[in-house]
mmCIF file of C-alpha atoms and ligand atoms in Angstrom:
data_model
loop_
_atom_site.group_PDB
_atom_site.id
_atom_site.type_symbol
_atom_site.label_atom_id
_atom_site.label_comp_id
_atom_site.label_asym_id
_atom_site.label_seq_id
_atom_site.Cartn_x
_atom_site.Cartn_y
_atom_site.Cartn_z
ATOM 1 C CA MET A 1 -47.831 17.379 -26.834
ATOM 2 C CA ASN A 2 -49.129 13.834 -27.157
ATOM 3 C CA ILE A 3 -48.262 11.046 -24.859
ATOM 4 C CA VAL A 4 -45.576 9.559 -27.063
ATOM 5 C CA GLU A 5 -43.750 12.935 -27.395
ATOM 6 C CA THR A 6 -43.764 13.436 -23.511
ATOM 7 C CA SER A 7 -42.314 10.022 -23.122
ATOM 8 C CA VAL A 8 -39.559 10.612 -25.447
ATOM 9 C CA ALA A 9 -38.793 14.086 -23.851
ATOM 10 C CA ALA A 10 -38.528 12.333 -20.451
ATOM 11 C CA ARG A 11 -36.343 9.695 -21.828
ATOM 12 C CA ILE A 12 -33.625 11.977 -23.209
ATOM 13 C CA TYR A 13 -33.751 14.164 -20.228
ATOM 14 C CA ASN A 14 -30.320 14.821 -18.699
ATOM 15 C CA VAL A 15 -28.298 12.854 -21.250
ATOM 16 C CA SER A 16 -26.450 15.201 -23.539
ATOM 17 C CA MET A 17 -24.448 13.996 -26.510
ATOM 18 C CA THR A 18 -21.271 15.408 -28.001
ATOM 19 C CA PRO A 19 -19.384 14.286 -31.146
ATOM 20 C CA ASN A 20 -17.286 11.645 -29.275
ATOM 21 C CA GLY A 21 -19.464 10.734 -26.288
ATOM 22 C CA LEU A 22 -22.290 11.548 -23.965
ATOM 23 C CA THR A 23 -22.628 13.016 -20.446
ATOM 24 C CA LEU A 24 -25.139 11.716 -17.983
ATOM 25 C CA PRO A 25 -26.021 11.992 -14.354
ATOM 26 C CA LEU A 26 -24.912 9.117 -12.018
ATOM 27 C CA PRO A 27 -26.742 8.219 -8.846
ATOM 28 C CA ASP A 28 -24.148 10.103 -6.794
ATOM 29 C CA GLY A 29 -25.236 13.369 -8.419
ATOM 30 C CA SER A 30 -22.170 13.703 -10.596
ATOM 31 C CA LYS A 31 -22.399 14.650 -14.300
ATOM 32 C CA THR A 32 -20.099 12.193 -16.010
ATOM 33 C CA TYR A 33 -18.708 11.804 -19.554
ATOM 34 C CA PHE A 34 -18.377 8.495 -21.336
ATOM 35 C CA ASN A 35 -16.696 7.856 -24.668
ATOM 36 C CA ASN A 36 -18.799 6.398 -27.438
ATOM 37 C CA HIS A 37 -16.091 3.783 -28.395
ATOM 38 C CA TRP A 38 -15.883 2.671 -24.754
ATOM 39 C CA LEU A 39 -19.660 2.471 -24.542
ATOM 40 C CA ARG A 40 -20.224 0.516 -27.624
ATOM 41 C CA ASP A 41 -17.300 -1.903 -26.945
ATOM 42 C CA ASN A 42 -18.534 -2.543 -23.364
ATOM 43 C CA CYS A 43 -22.148 -3.164 -24.077
ATOM 44 C CA PRO A 44 -23.016 -6.015 -21.657
ATOM 45 C CA SER A 45 -23.999 -8.058 -24.690
ATOM 46 C CA SER A 46 -20.381 -7.773 -26.023
ATOM 47 C CA PHE A 47 -19.415 -10.561 -23.607
ATOM 48 C CA ASP A 48 -20.117 -14.254 -24.121
ATOM 49 C CA ALA A 49 -21.699 -15.763 -21.070
ATOM 50 C CA THR A 50 -19.900 -19.079 -21.502
ATOM 51 C CA THR A 51 -16.401 -18.059 -22.479
ATOM 52 C CA ARG A 52 -16.715 -14.902 -20.440
ATOM 53 C CA GLU A 53 -14.681 -13.234 -23.216
ATOM 54 C CA ARG A 54 -15.548 -10.255 -25.274
ATOM 55 C CA SER A 55 -17.093 -11.555 -28.484
ATOM 56 C CA PHE A 56 -17.857 -8.136 -29.962
ATOM 57 C CA ASP A 57 -15.295 -6.934 -32.500
ATOM 58 C CA ILE A 58 -15.210 -3.091 -32.539
ATOM 59 C CA PHE A 59 -12.598 -3.204 -35.473
ATOM 60 C CA HIS A 60 -15.454 -4.315 -37.828
ATOM 61 C CA LEU A 61 -17.811 -1.299 -37.219
ATOM 62 C CA PRO A 62 -17.987 0.570 -40.541
ATOM 63 C CA LYS A 63 -17.817 3.936 -38.839
ATOM 64 C CA PRO A 64 -17.133 5.366 -35.354
ATOM 65 C CA PRO A 65 -20.019 4.449 -32.933
ATOM 66 C CA GLU A 66 -22.604 7.023 -32.414
ATOM 67 C CA PRO A 67 -25.843 6.982 -30.318
ATOM 68 C CA ALA A 68 -29.008 7.726 -32.243
ATOM 69 C CA MET A 69 -30.710 8.067 -28.916
ATOM 70 C CA ALA A 70 -29.750 7.697 -25.303
ATOM 71 C CA TRP A 71 -31.802 7.944 -22.121
ATOM 72 C CA ILE A 72 -31.865 6.974 -18.433
ATOM 73 C CA GLU A 73 -34.463 4.301 -17.633
ATOM 74 C CA GLY A 74 -34.691 3.370 -14.037
ATOM 75 C CA ASP A 75 -31.110 2.467 -12.832
ATOM 76 C CA SER A 76 -29.841 1.970 -16.439
ATOM 77 C CA LEU A 77 -28.557 3.983 -19.358
ATOM 78 C CA VAL A 78 -30.088 2.820 -22.669
ATOM 79 C CA ILE A 79 -28.571 3.557 -26.108
ATOM 80 C CA ASP A 80 -29.946 3.001 -29.510
ATOM 81 C CA TRP A 81 -26.981 3.005 -31.826
ATOM 82 C CA ALA A 82 -27.004 4.854 -35.175
ATOM 83 C CA GLY A 83 -26.595 2.648 -38.247
ATOM 84 C CA GLU A 84 -27.009 -0.562 -36.235
ATOM 85 C CA ASP A 85 -30.025 -2.664 -35.102
ATOM 86 C CA HIS A 86 -28.546 -2.713 -31.554
ATOM 87 C CA ARG A 87 -29.744 -1.427 -28.194
ATOM 88 C CA SER A 88 -27.333 -1.334 -25.199
ATOM 89 C CA THR A 89 -28.465 -1.254 -21.563
ATOM 90 C CA TYR A 90 -25.900 -0.407 -18.958
ATOM 91 C CA PRO A 91 -26.538 -0.570 -15.195
ATOM 92 C CA LEU A 92 -25.516 2.877 -13.763
ATOM 93 C CA SER A 93 -23.678 1.050 -10.923
ATOM 94 C CA LEU A 94 -21.329 -0.350 -13.636
ATOM 95 C CA LEU A 95 -20.762 3.055 -15.240
ATOM 96 C CA ALA A 96 -20.003 4.523 -11.808
ATOM 97 C CA GLN A 97 -17.096 2.125 -11.422
ATOM 98 C CA TYR A 98 -15.444 3.439 -14.660
ATOM 99 C CA LYS A 99 -16.352 7.093 -14.391
ATOM 100 C CA ASP A 100 -12.935 8.627 -13.591
ATOM 101 C CA GLY A 101 -10.313 6.183 -14.800
ATOM 102 C CA THR A 102 -9.603 4.720 -11.368
ATOM 103 C CA PRO A 103 -8.039 1.231 -11.847
ATOM 104 C CA ARG A 104 -10.297 -1.597 -11.069
ATOM 105 C CA PRO A 105 -9.740 -2.610 -7.398
ATOM 106 C CA ASP A 106 -7.460 -5.675 -7.251
ATOM 107 C CA PRO A 107 -7.847 -7.980 -4.115
ATOM 108 C CA ALA A 108 -4.379 -9.296 -4.799
ATOM 109 C CA ALA A 109 -2.763 -5.799 -4.422
ATOM 110 C CA LYS A 110 -1.692 -6.207 -0.813
ATOM 111 C CA PRO A 111 0.638 -3.653 0.837
ATOM 112 C CA ARG A 112 4.109 -5.125 1.241
ATOM 113 C CA ARG A 113 5.365 -5.354 4.789
ATOM 114 C CA ALA A 114 9.145 -5.028 5.202
ATOM 115 C CA TRP A 115 10.846 -7.549 7.577
ATOM 116 C CA TYR A 116 14.244 -7.816 9.223
ATOM 117 C CA SER A 117 16.685 -10.343 10.623
ATOM 118 C CA ASP A 118 14.323 -11.295 13.516
ATOM 119 C CA HIS A 119 11.506 -12.406 11.204
ATOM 120 C CA TYR A 120 12.087 -16.142 11.705
ATOM 121 C CA LYS A 121 9.802 -16.520 14.721
ATOM 122 C CA ASP A 122 7.030 -14.453 12.914
ATOM 123 C CA MET A 123 7.303 -16.229 9.571
ATOM 124 C CA ALA A 124 3.942 -17.507 8.257
ATOM 125 C CA ARG A 125 3.832 -21.394 8.607
ATOM 126 C CA PHE A 126 1.605 -23.790 7.012
ATOM 127 C CA SER A 127 1.211 -27.622 6.668
ATOM 128 C CA GLN A 128 1.320 -29.238 3.310
ATOM 129 C CA PRO A 129 -1.508 -31.687 3.856
ATOM 130 C CA ASN A 130 -3.760 -28.778 5.155
ATOM 131 C CA LEU A 131 -2.881 -26.682 2.125
ATOM 132 C CA MET A 132 -3.794 -29.644 -0.189
ATOM 133 C CA ARG A 133 -7.371 -29.826 1.214
ATOM 134 C CA ASN A 134 -8.267 -26.407 2.436
ATOM 135 C CA ASP A 135 -8.720 -23.435 0.082
ATOM 136 C CA ALA A 136 -8.913 -20.970 3.116
ATOM 137 C CA GLU A 137 -5.401 -22.061 4.153
ATOM 138 C CA VAL A 138 -4.197 -21.419 0.537
ATOM 139 C CA VAL A 139 -5.661 -17.901 0.771
ATOM 140 C CA GLN A 140 -3.682 -17.172 3.977
ATOM 141 C CA TRP A 141 -0.645 -18.787 2.370
ATOM 142 C CA ILE A 142 -0.812 -16.479 -0.654
ATOM 143 C CA GLU A 143 -1.475 -13.427 1.491
ATOM 144 C CA ALA A 144 1.739 -14.148 3.329
ATOM 145 C CA LEU A 145 3.572 -14.386 -0.005
ATOM 146 C CA LEU A 146 1.966 -11.108 -1.135
ATOM 147 C CA VAL A 147 2.717 -9.187 2.034
ATOM 148 C CA ASP A 148 5.944 -10.667 3.570
ATOM 149 C CA GLY A 149 7.215 -12.436 0.366
ATOM 150 C CA VAL A 150 8.072 -15.536 2.313
ATOM 151 C CA ALA A 151 6.435 -18.515 4.242
ATOM 152 C CA ILE A 152 7.424 -21.966 5.381
ATOM 153 C CA VAL A 153 5.368 -25.149 4.619
ATOM 154 C CA GLY A 154 5.968 -28.005 6.965
ATOM 155 C CA ASP A 155 4.812 -31.698 6.995
ATOM 156 C CA MET A 156 6.111 -32.076 3.410
ATOM 157 C CA PRO A 157 5.816 -35.604 2.021
ATOM 158 C CA ASP A 158 9.379 -36.967 1.493
ATOM 159 C CA CYS A 159 8.848 -37.442 -2.217
ATOM 160 C CA ASP A 160 8.957 -35.487 -5.471
ATOM 161 C CA ALA A 161 5.182 -35.440 -5.858
ATOM 162 C CA GLY A 162 4.896 -33.587 -2.549
ATOM 163 C CA LEU A 163 6.596 -30.545 -3.970
ATOM 164 C CA THR A 164 4.776 -30.685 -7.331
ATOM 165 C CA GLU A 165 1.269 -30.797 -5.713
ATOM 166 C CA LEU A 166 2.111 -28.053 -3.345
ATOM 167 C CA ALA A 167 3.376 -25.697 -6.129
ATOM 168 C CA GLU A 168 0.353 -26.486 -8.285
ATOM 169 C CA ARG A 169 -1.895 -25.242 -5.501
ATOM 170 C CA ILE A 170 -0.860 -21.625 -6.613
ATOM 171 C CA GLY A 171 0.257 -22.030 -10.166
ATOM 172 C CA GLN A 172 1.835 -23.980 -12.866
ATOM 173 C CA ILE A 173 5.525 -25.192 -12.474
ATOM 174 C CA ARG A 174 7.532 -22.582 -14.456
ATOM 175 C CA PRO A 175 10.510 -24.183 -16.231
ATOM 176 C CA THR A 176 13.828 -22.207 -16.557
ATOM 177 C CA PHE A 177 16.775 -23.238 -18.800
ATOM 178 C CA PHE A 178 17.753 -25.538 -16.009
ATOM 179 C CA GLY A 179 14.530 -27.468 -16.468
ATOM 180 C CA SER A 180 11.323 -27.743 -14.452
ATOM 181 C CA TYR A 181 13.025 -28.803 -11.155
ATOM 182 C CA PHE A 182 16.506 -28.440 -9.707
ATOM 183 C CA ASP A 183 18.338 -30.442 -7.219
ATOM 184 C CA VAL A 184 20.568 -28.573 -4.781
ATOM 185 C CA LYS A 185 23.336 -30.928 -3.506
ATOM 186 C CA THR A 186 27.004 -31.301 -4.244
ATOM 187 C CA HIS A 187 27.663 -32.367 -7.801
ATOM 188 C CA ILE A 188 30.913 -33.897 -9.165
ATOM 189 C CA ASN A 189 31.007 -31.421 -12.121
ATOM 190 C CA PRO A 190 28.996 -28.384 -10.879
ATOM 191 C CA THR A 191 27.532 -25.984 -13.493
ATOM 192 C CA ASN A 192 26.520 -23.600 -10.741
ATOM 193 C CA THR A 193 27.991 -22.495 -7.453
ATOM 194 C CA ALA A 194 24.761 -23.811 -5.744
ATOM 195 C CA TYR A 195 25.792 -27.216 -6.598
ATOM 196 C CA THR A 196 29.030 -27.071 -4.541
ATOM 197 C CA ALA A 197 29.594 -26.856 -0.777
ATOM 198 C CA ALA A 198 30.806 -23.314 -0.932
ATOM 199 C CA ALA A 199 28.983 -20.317 0.713
ATOM 200 C CA LEU A 200 26.416 -18.875 -1.587
ATOM 201 C CA GLU A 201 26.041 -14.980 -1.293
ATOM 202 C CA LEU A 202 22.752 -13.445 -1.021
ATOM 203 C CA HIS A 203 21.031 -13.506 -4.454
ATOM 204 C CA THR A 204 17.865 -13.832 -6.538
ATOM 205 C CA ASP A 205 17.610 -16.769 -8.952
ATOM 206 C CA THR A 206 18.102 -16.859 -12.698
ATOM 207 C CA PRO A 207 18.427 -13.027 -13.378
ATOM 208 C CA ALA A 208 19.686 -13.916 -16.771
ATOM 209 C CA GLU A 209 16.172 -14.843 -17.866
ATOM 210 C CA ASP A 210 14.146 -12.238 -19.549
ATOM 211 C CA HIS A 211 11.708 -12.357 -16.668
ATOM 212 C CA ALA A 212 13.073 -14.324 -13.803
ATOM 213 C CA PRO A 213 10.540 -16.740 -12.244
ATOM 214 C CA GLY A 214 8.365 -15.105 -9.541
ATOM 215 C CA ILE A 215 7.969 -17.721 -6.770
ATOM 216 C CA GLN A 216 10.617 -20.102 -5.635
ATOM 217 C CA PHE A 217 10.087 -23.347 -3.692
ATOM 218 C CA LEU A 218 12.953 -25.037 -1.864
ATOM 219 C CA HIS A 219 11.935 -28.408 -0.419
ATOM 220 C CA CYS A 220 14.499 -29.613 2.163
ATOM 221 C CA ARG A 221 14.648 -33.386 1.801
ATOM 222 C CA ALA A 222 17.725 -33.927 3.939
ATOM 223 C CA ASN A 223 19.972 -31.691 6.039
ATOM 224 C CA SER A 224 22.433 -33.371 8.416
ATOM 225 C CA VAL A 225 25.550 -31.460 7.375
ATOM 226 C CA GLU A 226 27.698 -29.242 9.451
ATOM 227 C CA GLY A 227 27.212 -25.626 8.482
ATOM 228 C CA GLY A 228 25.059 -24.582 5.482
ATOM 229 C CA ARG A 229 22.682 -22.393 7.521
ATOM 230 C CA ASN A 230 20.087 -20.702 5.267
ATOM 231 C CA LEU A 231 20.314 -16.903 4.814
ATOM 232 C CA PHE A 232 17.246 -14.864 3.668
ATOM 233 C CA GLY A 233 16.772 -11.141 3.415
ATOM 234 C CA ASP A 234 13.949 -8.817 2.358
ATOM 235 C CA GLY A 235 15.070 -6.841 -0.596
ATOM 236 C CA VAL A 236 12.131 -4.412 -0.069
ATOM 237 C CA ALA A 237 13.403 -3.632 3.433
ATOM 238 C CA VAL A 238 16.873 -3.055 2.381
ATOM 239 C CA ALA A 239 16.027 -0.992 -0.747
ATOM 240 C CA ASN A 240 13.608 1.131 1.096
ATOM 241 C CA ASP A 241 16.244 2.075 3.758
ATOM 242 C CA PHE A 242 18.864 2.472 0.927
ATOM 243 C CA ARG A 243 16.508 5.060 -0.774
ATOM 244 C CA THR A 244 16.686 7.142 2.488
ATOM 245 C CA ARG A 245 20.396 6.544 3.248
ATOM 246 C CA ASP A 246 21.639 6.967 -0.375
ATOM 247 C CA PRO A 247 19.160 8.677 -2.697
ATOM 248 C CA GLU A 248 21.681 9.043 -5.476
ATOM 249 C CA GLY A 249 22.783 5.429 -5.257
ATOM 250 C CA PHE A 250 19.123 4.323 -5.203
ATOM 251 C CA LYS A 251 18.395 6.329 -8.379
ATOM 252 C CA LEU A 252 21.206 4.615 -10.260
ATOM 253 C CA LEU A 253 20.230 1.096 -9.063
ATOM 254 C CA SER A 254 16.575 1.611 -9.932
ATOM 255 C CA GLU A 255 17.083 3.233 -13.236
ATOM 256 C CA VAL A 256 20.243 1.707 -14.951
ATOM 257 C CA ALA A 257 19.947 -1.830 -16.184
ATOM 258 C CA VAL A 258 22.986 -3.972 -16.016
ATOM 259 C CA PRO A 259 23.743 -7.296 -17.842
ATOM 260 C CA PHE A 260 23.304 -10.660 -16.146
ATOM 261 C CA TYR A 261 24.367 -13.991 -17.812
ATOM 262 C CA CYS A 262 24.392 -17.702 -17.404
ATOM 263 C CA GLU A 263 26.514 -19.594 -19.831
ATOM 264 C CA HIS A 264 27.696 -23.252 -20.149
ATOM 265 C CA ASP A 265 27.979 -25.838 -22.801
ATOM 266 C CA SER A 266 24.467 -25.789 -24.192
ATOM 267 C CA TYR A 267 23.165 -22.404 -23.171
ATOM 268 C CA ASP A 268 24.039 -18.687 -23.186
ATOM 269 C CA MET A 269 21.365 -16.925 -21.414
ATOM 270 C CA ARG A 270 21.489 -13.013 -21.145
ATOM 271 C CA SER A 271 19.353 -10.183 -19.960
ATOM 272 C CA ARG A 272 19.536 -6.662 -18.741
ATOM 273 C CA GLN A 273 17.919 -5.894 -15.346
ATOM 274 C CA ARG A 274 17.596 -3.128 -12.807
ATOM 275 C CA VAL A 275 19.004 -4.271 -9.480
ATOM 276 C CA ILE A 276 16.187 -2.288 -7.595
ATOM 277 C CA GLU A 277 12.749 -3.019 -9.118
ATOM 278 C CA LEU A 278 10.005 -0.376 -8.779
ATOM 279 C CA ASP A 279 6.276 -0.825 -9.230
ATOM 280 C CA ALA A 280 3.905 1.357 -11.329
ATOM 281 C CA ASP A 281 3.657 3.799 -8.383
ATOM 282 C CA GLY A 282 7.440 4.140 -7.915
ATOM 283 C CA ALA A 283 7.501 2.053 -4.668
ATOM 284 C CA VAL A 284 10.180 -0.616 -4.212
ATOM 285 C CA GLU A 285 8.679 -3.962 -5.545
ATOM 286 C CA GLY A 286 11.833 -6.014 -5.188
ATOM 287 C CA VAL A 287 15.373 -6.644 -6.366
ATOM 288 C CA THR A 288 17.385 -8.559 -8.935
ATOM 289 C CA ILE A 289 20.927 -9.267 -7.841
ATOM 290 C CA SER A 290 23.455 -12.084 -8.277
ATOM 291 C CA GLN A 291 27.145 -11.711 -7.923
ATOM 292 C CA HIS A 292 27.804 -15.054 -9.715
ATOM 293 C CA MET A 293 25.491 -14.136 -12.623
ATOM 294 C CA LEU A 294 26.448 -10.428 -13.177
ATOM 295 C CA ASP A 295 28.091 -10.079 -16.535
ATOM 296 C CA LEU A 296 30.964 -7.760 -17.299
ATOM 297 C CA ILE A 297 29.069 -4.417 -17.178
ATOM 298 C CA ASP A 298 29.164 -3.065 -20.680
ATOM 299 C CA LEU A 299 28.174 0.532 -19.749
ATOM 300 C CA PRO A 300 30.269 3.726 -20.346
ATOM 301 C CA GLN A 301 33.180 3.471 -17.956
ATOM 302 C CA ALA A 302 32.592 7.033 -16.660
ATOM 303 C CA LEU A 303 29.085 5.980 -15.620
ATOM 304 C CA LEU A 304 30.601 3.177 -13.608
ATOM 305 C CA ASP A 305 32.562 5.715 -11.551
ATOM 306 C CA ASP A 306 29.175 6.456 -9.939
ATOM 307 C CA TYR A 307 27.338 3.123 -10.570
ATOM 308 C CA TYR A 308 29.891 0.657 -8.985
ATOM 309 C CA PRO A 309 30.338 2.411 -5.683
ATOM 310 C CA ALA A 310 26.565 2.612 -5.364
ATOM 311 C CA PHE A 311 26.212 -1.045 -6.340
ATOM 312 C CA CYS A 312 28.823 -1.955 -3.613
ATOM 313 C CA ARG A 313 27.024 0.193 -0.993
ATOM 314 C CA PHE A 314 23.798 -1.571 -1.608
ATOM 315 C CA GLY A 315 25.423 -5.020 -1.784
ATOM 316 C CA ARG A 316 27.197 -4.484 1.619
ATOM 317 C CA MET A 317 23.911 -3.105 3.037
ATOM 318 C CA LEU A 318 22.131 -6.259 1.892
ATOM 319 C CA GLN A 319 24.476 -8.235 4.031
ATOM 320 C CA GLU A 320 24.209 -6.066 7.292
ATOM 321 C CA GLU A 321 23.163 -8.211 10.241
ATOM 322 C CA ARG A 322 20.012 -6.314 10.770
ATOM 323 C CA TYR A 323 18.678 -7.513 7.424
ATOM 324 C CA VAL A 324 19.827 -11.239 7.326
ATOM 325 C CA MET A 325 17.535 -13.944 8.770
ATOM 326 C CA ARG A 326 19.598 -17.023 9.524
ATOM 327 C CA PHE A 327 18.155 -20.461 10.313
ATOM 328 C CA THR A 328 18.516 -24.092 9.357
ATOM 329 C CA LEU A 329 15.901 -25.360 7.098
ATOM 330 C CA ASN A 330 14.837 -28.797 8.339
ATOM 331 C CA ALA A 331 14.049 -31.941 6.302
ATOM 332 C CA GLY A 332 10.328 -31.905 5.706
ATOM 333 C CA GLU A 333 10.105 -28.192 5.345
ATOM 334 C CA CYS A 334 9.710 -26.204 2.129
ATOM 335 C CA ILE A 335 10.442 -22.494 2.123
ATOM 336 C CA VAL A 336 8.380 -20.660 -0.413
ATOM 337 C CA PHE A 337 9.441 -16.991 -1.438
ATOM 338 C CA ASP A 338 9.060 -14.318 -3.915
ATOM 339 C CA ASN A 339 12.186 -14.466 -6.216
ATOM 340 C CA HIS A 340 11.804 -10.850 -7.261
ATOM 341 C CA ARG A 341 11.909 -9.585 -3.694
ATOM 342 C CA ILE A 342 13.664 -12.024 -1.297
ATOM 343 C CA VAL A 343 17.262 -12.561 -1.497
ATOM 344 C CA HIS A 344 18.660 -15.975 -0.363
ATOM 345 C CA GLY A 345 22.000 -17.765 0.198
ATOM 346 C CA ARG A 346 23.668 -20.166 2.486
ATOM 347 C CA ALA A 347 26.779 -20.525 4.571
ATOM 348 C CA ALA A 348 29.403 -22.978 3.513
ATOM 349 C CA TYR A 349 29.048 -26.526 4.760
ATOM 350 C CA THR A 350 31.130 -29.632 5.028
ATOM 351 C CA ALA A 351 29.957 -32.026 2.317
ATOM 352 C CA SER A 352 31.381 -35.004 4.120
ATOM 353 C CA SER A 353 29.593 -34.375 7.334
ATOM 354 C CA GLY A 354 26.161 -35.647 6.173
ATOM 355 C CA ASP A 355 23.502 -35.245 3.619
ATOM 356 C CA ARG A 356 22.180 -32.041 2.325
ATOM 357 C CA TYR A 357 19.500 -32.024 -0.312
ATOM 358 C CA LEU A 358 17.151 -29.443 -1.495
ATOM 359 C CA ARG A 359 14.728 -29.936 -4.473
ATOM 360 C CA GLY A 360 13.375 -26.778 -6.011
ATOM 361 C CA CYS A 361 11.042 -25.329 -8.622
ATOM 362 C CA TYR A 362 9.265 -22.160 -9.473
ATOM 363 C CA THR A 363 5.886 -20.830 -10.330
ATOM 364 C CA ASP A 364 4.979 -17.238 -11.494
ATOM 365 C CA ARG A 365 3.703 -14.340 -9.425
ATOM 366 C CA ALA A 366 0.865 -13.466 -11.909
ATOM 367 C CA GLU A 367 -0.670 -16.954 -11.545
ATOM 368 C CA MET A 368 -0.407 -16.836 -7.869
ATOM 369 C CA ARG A 369 -2.383 -13.613 -7.777
ATOM 370 C CA SER A 370 -4.858 -15.084 -10.215
ATOM 371 C CA THR A 371 -5.480 -18.091 -7.920
ATOM 372 C CA TYR A 372 -5.898 -15.660 -5.027
ATOM 373 C CA ARG A 373 -8.467 -13.470 -6.878
ATOM 374 C CA ALA A 374 -10.387 -16.666 -7.880
ATOM 375 C CA LEU A 375 -10.555 -17.720 -4.259
ATOM 376 C CA VAL A 376 -11.437 -14.496 -2.572
ATOM 377 C CA SER A 377 -13.419 -12.287 -5.050
ATOM 378 C CA GLU A 378 -16.378 -12.450 -7.383
ATOM 379 C CA GLY A 379 -14.596 -11.105 -10.419
ATOM 380 C CA ARG A 380 -16.884 -9.699 -13.118
ATOM 381 C CA PHE A 381 -18.742 -12.811 -14.174
ATOM 382 C CA LYS A 382 -19.479 -15.060 -11.200
ATOM 383 C CA ALA A 383 -23.253 -15.295 -10.468
HETATM 384 FE FE1 FE2 B 401 19.360 -19.588 -5.569
#
């Protein structure tokens, strides 16, 4: 055996090829299989360093990718591809992260913490000017929104821009069919119960949208009326307890989609939503509920024999004292909350007793998680 042959024998040692992939030893001692398509598509050279996007197009390979030769060299797997003038070099540490189909760790995947009526004193609080200049504060703010689903921001400037610049710290303003902003005060010709002085039952906003906005901001600009206390509840706390108390009802509300609507002169928005929202693991993620936007339920009437009582049991449970946090939002405060999780409402107030003005807007949850990851993690491309 000459020197070259010895070298080749050593290089292919421990990497075995099968028609669709190859098996190699990883530093932890495991023998691990990788698919040829995955390997070819994810060659480190497939990604453009400037755009950070994949620039390689696997659809244009003339035939399925197949290694002509593969070997371990130092801490890397090296492949020369058959029919291509291309060599791929993969750090074994990268391959180890993808060896068993475990989803990539997500720093924004925080465990939800259920809260109850006594949460007001524990609610995370921030200052708008501090959030504007301090990324570390923004990190804590988003963590509160991921974990508790609610936080209060104080020291708000008494102007429209104060709300816009706050919301833009975690995402883009997300319009709905009401526009980019909404003003909650008594209107002469209201198109929405919120624009009257009546009590507003606990609800999530705009369930008639295909995908209701994720994060809601309510900036209190004035509040000197009698009554009108703010009500907030944690849909995760209620739905988790409902799951234990009423498993059959929970099954119906988490599996059967019901219609929501919002209709007036120039719009006719409709969607179907499940009242209890589950995440990919089957855990309660949130709720979608609104008495004033629930359409006539167009499901088989016999199904409603079971659905409606369960819906009512859940709706009454949502209003139980142990779940409802009551307080008065003061001028200069902005409450920020997860609109797919936190239900909100208000007591009736006397319109003639003073001024009450809340200006609101939304951003989306995915953008908030993106902002969080960008602030706390290295991602795949940061040097
Ligand atoms: Fe609302």
